[in-house]
CSV table of N, CA, C and O in Angstrom, one decimal:
chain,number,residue,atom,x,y,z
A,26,UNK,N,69.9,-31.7,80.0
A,26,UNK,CA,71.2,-31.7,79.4
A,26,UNK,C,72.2,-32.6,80.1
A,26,UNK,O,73.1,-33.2,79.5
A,27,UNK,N,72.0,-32.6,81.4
A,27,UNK,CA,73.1,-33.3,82.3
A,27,UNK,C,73.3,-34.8,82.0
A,27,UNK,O,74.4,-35.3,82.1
A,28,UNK,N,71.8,-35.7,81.6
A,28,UNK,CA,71.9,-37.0,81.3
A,28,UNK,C,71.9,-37.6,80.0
A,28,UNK,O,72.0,-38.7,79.6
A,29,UNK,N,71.9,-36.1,79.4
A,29,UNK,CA,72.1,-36.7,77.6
A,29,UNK,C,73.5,-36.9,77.1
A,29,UNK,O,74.3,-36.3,77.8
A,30,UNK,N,73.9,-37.5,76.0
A,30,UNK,CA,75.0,-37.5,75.0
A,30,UNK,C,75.4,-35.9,75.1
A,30,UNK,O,74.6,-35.0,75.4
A,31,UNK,N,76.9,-35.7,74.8
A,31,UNK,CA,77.1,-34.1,74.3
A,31,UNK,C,77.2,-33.9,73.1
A,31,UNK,O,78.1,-34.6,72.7
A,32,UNK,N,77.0,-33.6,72.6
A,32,UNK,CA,76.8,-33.6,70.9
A,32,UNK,C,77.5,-32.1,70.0
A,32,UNK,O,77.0,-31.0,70.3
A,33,UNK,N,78.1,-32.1,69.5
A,33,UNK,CA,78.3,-30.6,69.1
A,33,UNK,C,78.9,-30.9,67.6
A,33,UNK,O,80.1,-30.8,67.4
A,34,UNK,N,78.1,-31.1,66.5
A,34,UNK,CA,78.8,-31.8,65.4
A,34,UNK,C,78.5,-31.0,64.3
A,34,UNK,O,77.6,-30.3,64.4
A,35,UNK,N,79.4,-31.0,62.9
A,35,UNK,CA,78.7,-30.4,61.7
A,35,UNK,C,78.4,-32.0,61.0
A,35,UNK,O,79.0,-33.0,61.3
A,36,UNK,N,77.3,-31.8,60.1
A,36,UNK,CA,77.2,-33.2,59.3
A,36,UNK,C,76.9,-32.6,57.7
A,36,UNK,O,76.3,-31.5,57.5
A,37,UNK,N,77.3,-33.3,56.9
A,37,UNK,CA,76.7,-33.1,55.1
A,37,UNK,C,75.8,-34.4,55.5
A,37,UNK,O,76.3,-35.4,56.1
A,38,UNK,N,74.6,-34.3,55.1
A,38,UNK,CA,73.2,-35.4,54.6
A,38,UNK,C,73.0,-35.4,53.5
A,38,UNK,O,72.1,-34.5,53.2
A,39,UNK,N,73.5,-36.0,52.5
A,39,UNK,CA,72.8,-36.5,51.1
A,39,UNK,C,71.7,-37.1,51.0
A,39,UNK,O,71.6,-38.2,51.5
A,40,UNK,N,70.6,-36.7,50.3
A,40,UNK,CA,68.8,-36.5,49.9
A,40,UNK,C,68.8,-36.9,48.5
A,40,UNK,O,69.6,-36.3,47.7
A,41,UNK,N,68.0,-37.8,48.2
A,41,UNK,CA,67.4,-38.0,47.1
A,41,UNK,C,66.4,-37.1,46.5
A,41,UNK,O,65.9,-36.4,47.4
A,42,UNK,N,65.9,-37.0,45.5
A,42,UNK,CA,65.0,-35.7,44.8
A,42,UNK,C,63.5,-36.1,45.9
A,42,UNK,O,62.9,-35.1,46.3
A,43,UNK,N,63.2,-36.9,46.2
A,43,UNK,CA,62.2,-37.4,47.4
A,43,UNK,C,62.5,-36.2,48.8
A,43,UNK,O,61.7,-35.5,49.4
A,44,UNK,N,63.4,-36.3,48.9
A,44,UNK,CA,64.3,-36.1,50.8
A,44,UNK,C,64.6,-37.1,50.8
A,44,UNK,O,65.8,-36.8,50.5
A,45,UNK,N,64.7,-38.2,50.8
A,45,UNK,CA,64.9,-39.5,51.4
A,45,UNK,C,67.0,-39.7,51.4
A,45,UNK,O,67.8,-39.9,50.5
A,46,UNK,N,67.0,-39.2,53.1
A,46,UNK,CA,68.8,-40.1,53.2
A,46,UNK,C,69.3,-40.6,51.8
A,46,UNK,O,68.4,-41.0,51.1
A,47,UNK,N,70.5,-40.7,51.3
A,47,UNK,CA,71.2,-41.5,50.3
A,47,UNK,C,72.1,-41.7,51.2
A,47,UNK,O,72.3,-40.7,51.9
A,48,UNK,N,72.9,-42.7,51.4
A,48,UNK,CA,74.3,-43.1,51.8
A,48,UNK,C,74.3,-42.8,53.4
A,48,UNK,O,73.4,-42.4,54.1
A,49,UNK,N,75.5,-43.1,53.9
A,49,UNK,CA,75.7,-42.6,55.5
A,49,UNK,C,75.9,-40.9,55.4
A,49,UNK,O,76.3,-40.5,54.3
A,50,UNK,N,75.6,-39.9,56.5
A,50,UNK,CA,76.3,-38.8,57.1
A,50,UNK,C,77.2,-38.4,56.6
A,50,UNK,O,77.6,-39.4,55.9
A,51,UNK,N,77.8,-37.6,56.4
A,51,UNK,CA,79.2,-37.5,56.3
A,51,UNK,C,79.5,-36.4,57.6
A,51,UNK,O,79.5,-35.1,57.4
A,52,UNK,N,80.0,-37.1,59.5
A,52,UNK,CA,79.4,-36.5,60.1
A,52,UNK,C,81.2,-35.8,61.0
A,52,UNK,O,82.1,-36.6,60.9
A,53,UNK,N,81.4,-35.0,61.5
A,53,UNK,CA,82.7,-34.8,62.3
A,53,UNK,C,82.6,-33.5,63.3
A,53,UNK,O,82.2,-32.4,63.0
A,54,UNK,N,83.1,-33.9,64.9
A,54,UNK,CA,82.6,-33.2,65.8
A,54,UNK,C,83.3,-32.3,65.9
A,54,UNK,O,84.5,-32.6,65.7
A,55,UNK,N,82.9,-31.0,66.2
A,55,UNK,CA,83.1,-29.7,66.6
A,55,UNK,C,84.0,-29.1,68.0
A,55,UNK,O,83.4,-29.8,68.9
A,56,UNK,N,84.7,-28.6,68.4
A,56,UNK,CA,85.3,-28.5,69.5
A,56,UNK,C,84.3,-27.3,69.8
A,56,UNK,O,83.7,-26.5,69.1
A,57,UNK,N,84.5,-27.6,71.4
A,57,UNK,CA,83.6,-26.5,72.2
A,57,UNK,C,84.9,-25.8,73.1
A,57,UNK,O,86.0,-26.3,73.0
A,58,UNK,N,84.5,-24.7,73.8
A,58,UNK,CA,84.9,-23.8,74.8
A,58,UNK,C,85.3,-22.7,73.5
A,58,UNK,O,84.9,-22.6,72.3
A,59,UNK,N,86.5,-21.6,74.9
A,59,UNK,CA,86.8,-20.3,73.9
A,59,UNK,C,88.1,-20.3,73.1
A,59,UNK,O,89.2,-20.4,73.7
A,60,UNK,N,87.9,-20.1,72.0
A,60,UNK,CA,89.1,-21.0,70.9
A,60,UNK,C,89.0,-19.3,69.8
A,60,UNK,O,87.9,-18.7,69.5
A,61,UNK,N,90.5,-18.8,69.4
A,61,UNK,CA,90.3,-18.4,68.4
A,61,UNK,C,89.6,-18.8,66.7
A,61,UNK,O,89.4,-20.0,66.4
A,62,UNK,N,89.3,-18.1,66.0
A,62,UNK,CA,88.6,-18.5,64.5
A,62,UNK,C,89.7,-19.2,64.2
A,62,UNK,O,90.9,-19.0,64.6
A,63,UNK,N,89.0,-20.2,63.3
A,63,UNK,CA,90.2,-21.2,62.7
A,63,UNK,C,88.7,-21.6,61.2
A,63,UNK,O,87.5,-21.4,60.9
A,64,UNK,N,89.9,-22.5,60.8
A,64,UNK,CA,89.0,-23.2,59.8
A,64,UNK,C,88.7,-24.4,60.0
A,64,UNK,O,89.4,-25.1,60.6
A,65,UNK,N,87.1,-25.0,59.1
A,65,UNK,CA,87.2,-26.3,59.5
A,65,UNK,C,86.5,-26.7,58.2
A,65,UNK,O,85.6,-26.0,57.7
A,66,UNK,N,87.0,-28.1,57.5
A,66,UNK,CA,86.6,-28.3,56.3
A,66,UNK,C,86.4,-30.2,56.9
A,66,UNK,O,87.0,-30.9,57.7
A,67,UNK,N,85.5,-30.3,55.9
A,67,UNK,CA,85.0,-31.6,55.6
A,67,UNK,C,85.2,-32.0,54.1
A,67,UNK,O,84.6,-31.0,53.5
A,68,UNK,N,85.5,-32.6,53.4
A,68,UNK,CA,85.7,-33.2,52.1
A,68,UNK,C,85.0,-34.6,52.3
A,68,UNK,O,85.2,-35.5,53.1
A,69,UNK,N,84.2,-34.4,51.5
A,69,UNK,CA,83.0,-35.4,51.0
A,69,UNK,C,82.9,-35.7,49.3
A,69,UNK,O,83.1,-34.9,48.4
A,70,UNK,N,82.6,-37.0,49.1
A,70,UNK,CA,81.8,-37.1,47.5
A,70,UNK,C,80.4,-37.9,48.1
A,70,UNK,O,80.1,-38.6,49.1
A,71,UNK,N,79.8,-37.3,47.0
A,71,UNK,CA,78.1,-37.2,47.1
A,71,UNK,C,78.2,-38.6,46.4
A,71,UNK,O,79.0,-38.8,45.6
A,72,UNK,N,77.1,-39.7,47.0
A,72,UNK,CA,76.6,-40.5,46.6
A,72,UNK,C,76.0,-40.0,44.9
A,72,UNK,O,75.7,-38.8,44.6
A,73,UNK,N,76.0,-41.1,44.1
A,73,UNK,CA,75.6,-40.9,42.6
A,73,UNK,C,74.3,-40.3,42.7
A,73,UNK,O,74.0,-39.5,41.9
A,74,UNK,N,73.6,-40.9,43.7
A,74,UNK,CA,72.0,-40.9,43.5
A,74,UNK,C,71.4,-39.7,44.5
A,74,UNK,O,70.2,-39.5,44.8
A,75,UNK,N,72.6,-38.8,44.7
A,75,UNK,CA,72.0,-37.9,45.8
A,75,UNK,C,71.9,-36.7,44.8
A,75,UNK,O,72.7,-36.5,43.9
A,76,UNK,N,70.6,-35.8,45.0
A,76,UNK,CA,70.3,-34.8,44.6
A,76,UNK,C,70.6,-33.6,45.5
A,76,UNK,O,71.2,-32.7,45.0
A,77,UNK,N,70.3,-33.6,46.7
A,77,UNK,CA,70.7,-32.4,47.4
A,77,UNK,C,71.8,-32.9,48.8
A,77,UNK,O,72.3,-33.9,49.3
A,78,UNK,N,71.9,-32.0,49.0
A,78,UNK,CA,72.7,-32.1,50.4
A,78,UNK,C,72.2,-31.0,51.3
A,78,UNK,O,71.9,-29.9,50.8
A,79,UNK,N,72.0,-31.4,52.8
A,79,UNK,CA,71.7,-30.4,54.0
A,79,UNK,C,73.2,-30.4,54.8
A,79,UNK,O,73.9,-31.4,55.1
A,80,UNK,N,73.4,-29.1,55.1
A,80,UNK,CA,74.7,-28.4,55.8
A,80,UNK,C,74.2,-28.8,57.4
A,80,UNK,O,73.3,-27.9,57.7
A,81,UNK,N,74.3,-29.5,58.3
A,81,UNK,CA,73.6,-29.9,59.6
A,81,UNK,C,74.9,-29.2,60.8
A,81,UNK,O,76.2,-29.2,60.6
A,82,UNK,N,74.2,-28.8,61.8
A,82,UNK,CA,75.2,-27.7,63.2
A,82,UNK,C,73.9,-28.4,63.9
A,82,UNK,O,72.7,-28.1,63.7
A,83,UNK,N,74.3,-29.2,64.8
A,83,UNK,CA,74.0,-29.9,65.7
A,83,UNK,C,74.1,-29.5,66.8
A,83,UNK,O,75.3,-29.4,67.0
A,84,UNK,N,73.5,-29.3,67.9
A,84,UNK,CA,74.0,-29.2,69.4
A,84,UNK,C,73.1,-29.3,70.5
A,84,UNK,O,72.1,-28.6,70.7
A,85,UNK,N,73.5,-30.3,71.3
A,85,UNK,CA,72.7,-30.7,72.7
A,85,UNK,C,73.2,-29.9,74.2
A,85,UNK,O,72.8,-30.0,75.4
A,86,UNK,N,74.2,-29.3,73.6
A,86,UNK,CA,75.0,-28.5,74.9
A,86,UNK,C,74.3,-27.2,74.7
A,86,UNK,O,73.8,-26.8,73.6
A,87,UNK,N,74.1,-26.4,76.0
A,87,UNK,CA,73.5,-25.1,76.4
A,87,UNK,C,74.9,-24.3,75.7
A,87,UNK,O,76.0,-24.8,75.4
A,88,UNK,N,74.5,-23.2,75.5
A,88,UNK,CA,75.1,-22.0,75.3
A,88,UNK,C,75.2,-21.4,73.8
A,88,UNK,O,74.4,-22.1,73.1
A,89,UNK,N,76.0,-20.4,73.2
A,89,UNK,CA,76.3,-19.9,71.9
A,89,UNK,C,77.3,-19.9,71.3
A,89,UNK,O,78.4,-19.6,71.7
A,90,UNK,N,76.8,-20.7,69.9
A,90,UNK,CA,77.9,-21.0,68.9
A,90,UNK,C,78.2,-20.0,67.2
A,90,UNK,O,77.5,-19.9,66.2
A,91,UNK,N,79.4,-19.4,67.5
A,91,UNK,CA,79.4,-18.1,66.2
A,91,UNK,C,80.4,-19.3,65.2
A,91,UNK,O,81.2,-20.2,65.5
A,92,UNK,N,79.8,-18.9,63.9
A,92,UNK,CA,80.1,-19.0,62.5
A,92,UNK,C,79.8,-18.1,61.7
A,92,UNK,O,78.9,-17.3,61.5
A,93,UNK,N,81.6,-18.4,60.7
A,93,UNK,CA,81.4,-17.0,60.2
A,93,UNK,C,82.1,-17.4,58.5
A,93,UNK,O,83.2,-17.8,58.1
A,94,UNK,N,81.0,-17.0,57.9
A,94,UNK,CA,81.5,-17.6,56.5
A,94,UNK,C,81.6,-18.8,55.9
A,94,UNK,O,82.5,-19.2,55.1
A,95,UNK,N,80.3,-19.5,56.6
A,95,UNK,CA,80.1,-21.2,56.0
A,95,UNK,C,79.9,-20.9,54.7
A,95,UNK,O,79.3,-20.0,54.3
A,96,UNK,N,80.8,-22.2,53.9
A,96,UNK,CA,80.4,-22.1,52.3
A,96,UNK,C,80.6,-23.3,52.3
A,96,UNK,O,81.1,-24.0,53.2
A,97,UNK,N,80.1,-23.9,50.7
A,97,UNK,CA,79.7,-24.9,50.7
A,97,UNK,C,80.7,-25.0,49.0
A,97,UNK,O,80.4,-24.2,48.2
A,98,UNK,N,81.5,-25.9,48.9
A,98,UNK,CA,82.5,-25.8,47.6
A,98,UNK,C,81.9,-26.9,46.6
A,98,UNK,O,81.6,-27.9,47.3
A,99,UNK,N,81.6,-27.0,45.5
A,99,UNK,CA,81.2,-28.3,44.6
A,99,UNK,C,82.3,-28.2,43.8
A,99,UNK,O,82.5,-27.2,43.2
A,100,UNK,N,83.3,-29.5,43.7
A,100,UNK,CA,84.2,-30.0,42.9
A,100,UNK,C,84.2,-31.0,42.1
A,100,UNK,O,83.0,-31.4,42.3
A,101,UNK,N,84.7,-31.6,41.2
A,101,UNK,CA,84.7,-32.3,40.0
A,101,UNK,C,86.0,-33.2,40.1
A,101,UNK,O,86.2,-34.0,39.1
């Protein structure tokens, strides 16, 4: 852990009906230490050609991370 990147990120991944990546990430980092709940939103549009999306919680740092009430919104 001491010689790697610190990483602590949420990302949306747009997937074609395959899996296969569509488009870039849509990727933004996470604050660490002890912080009250707050909210944190990402606004994204899905590539045309993407079929699914994966919700990605990333982390190369030691310790425990609480979430509470991830949802996922589809807009028009």
């Amino acid at each position: 852990e001491r010689d790697q990147e610190r990483v602590f990120r949420l990302a949306l991944v747009f997937e074609d009906i395959a899996g296969n990546p569509v488009g870039e990430p849509i990727e933004a980092p996470l604050q660490t230490g002890d912080m009250d709940w707050r909210q944190f939103v990402i606004k994204a549009h899905a590539p045309a050609e993407a079929d699914y999306v994966k919700v990605v919680v990333a982390s190369t740092i030691s310790g425990t991370a609480w979430f509470d009430g991830l949802s996922l919104e589809i807009g028009y």
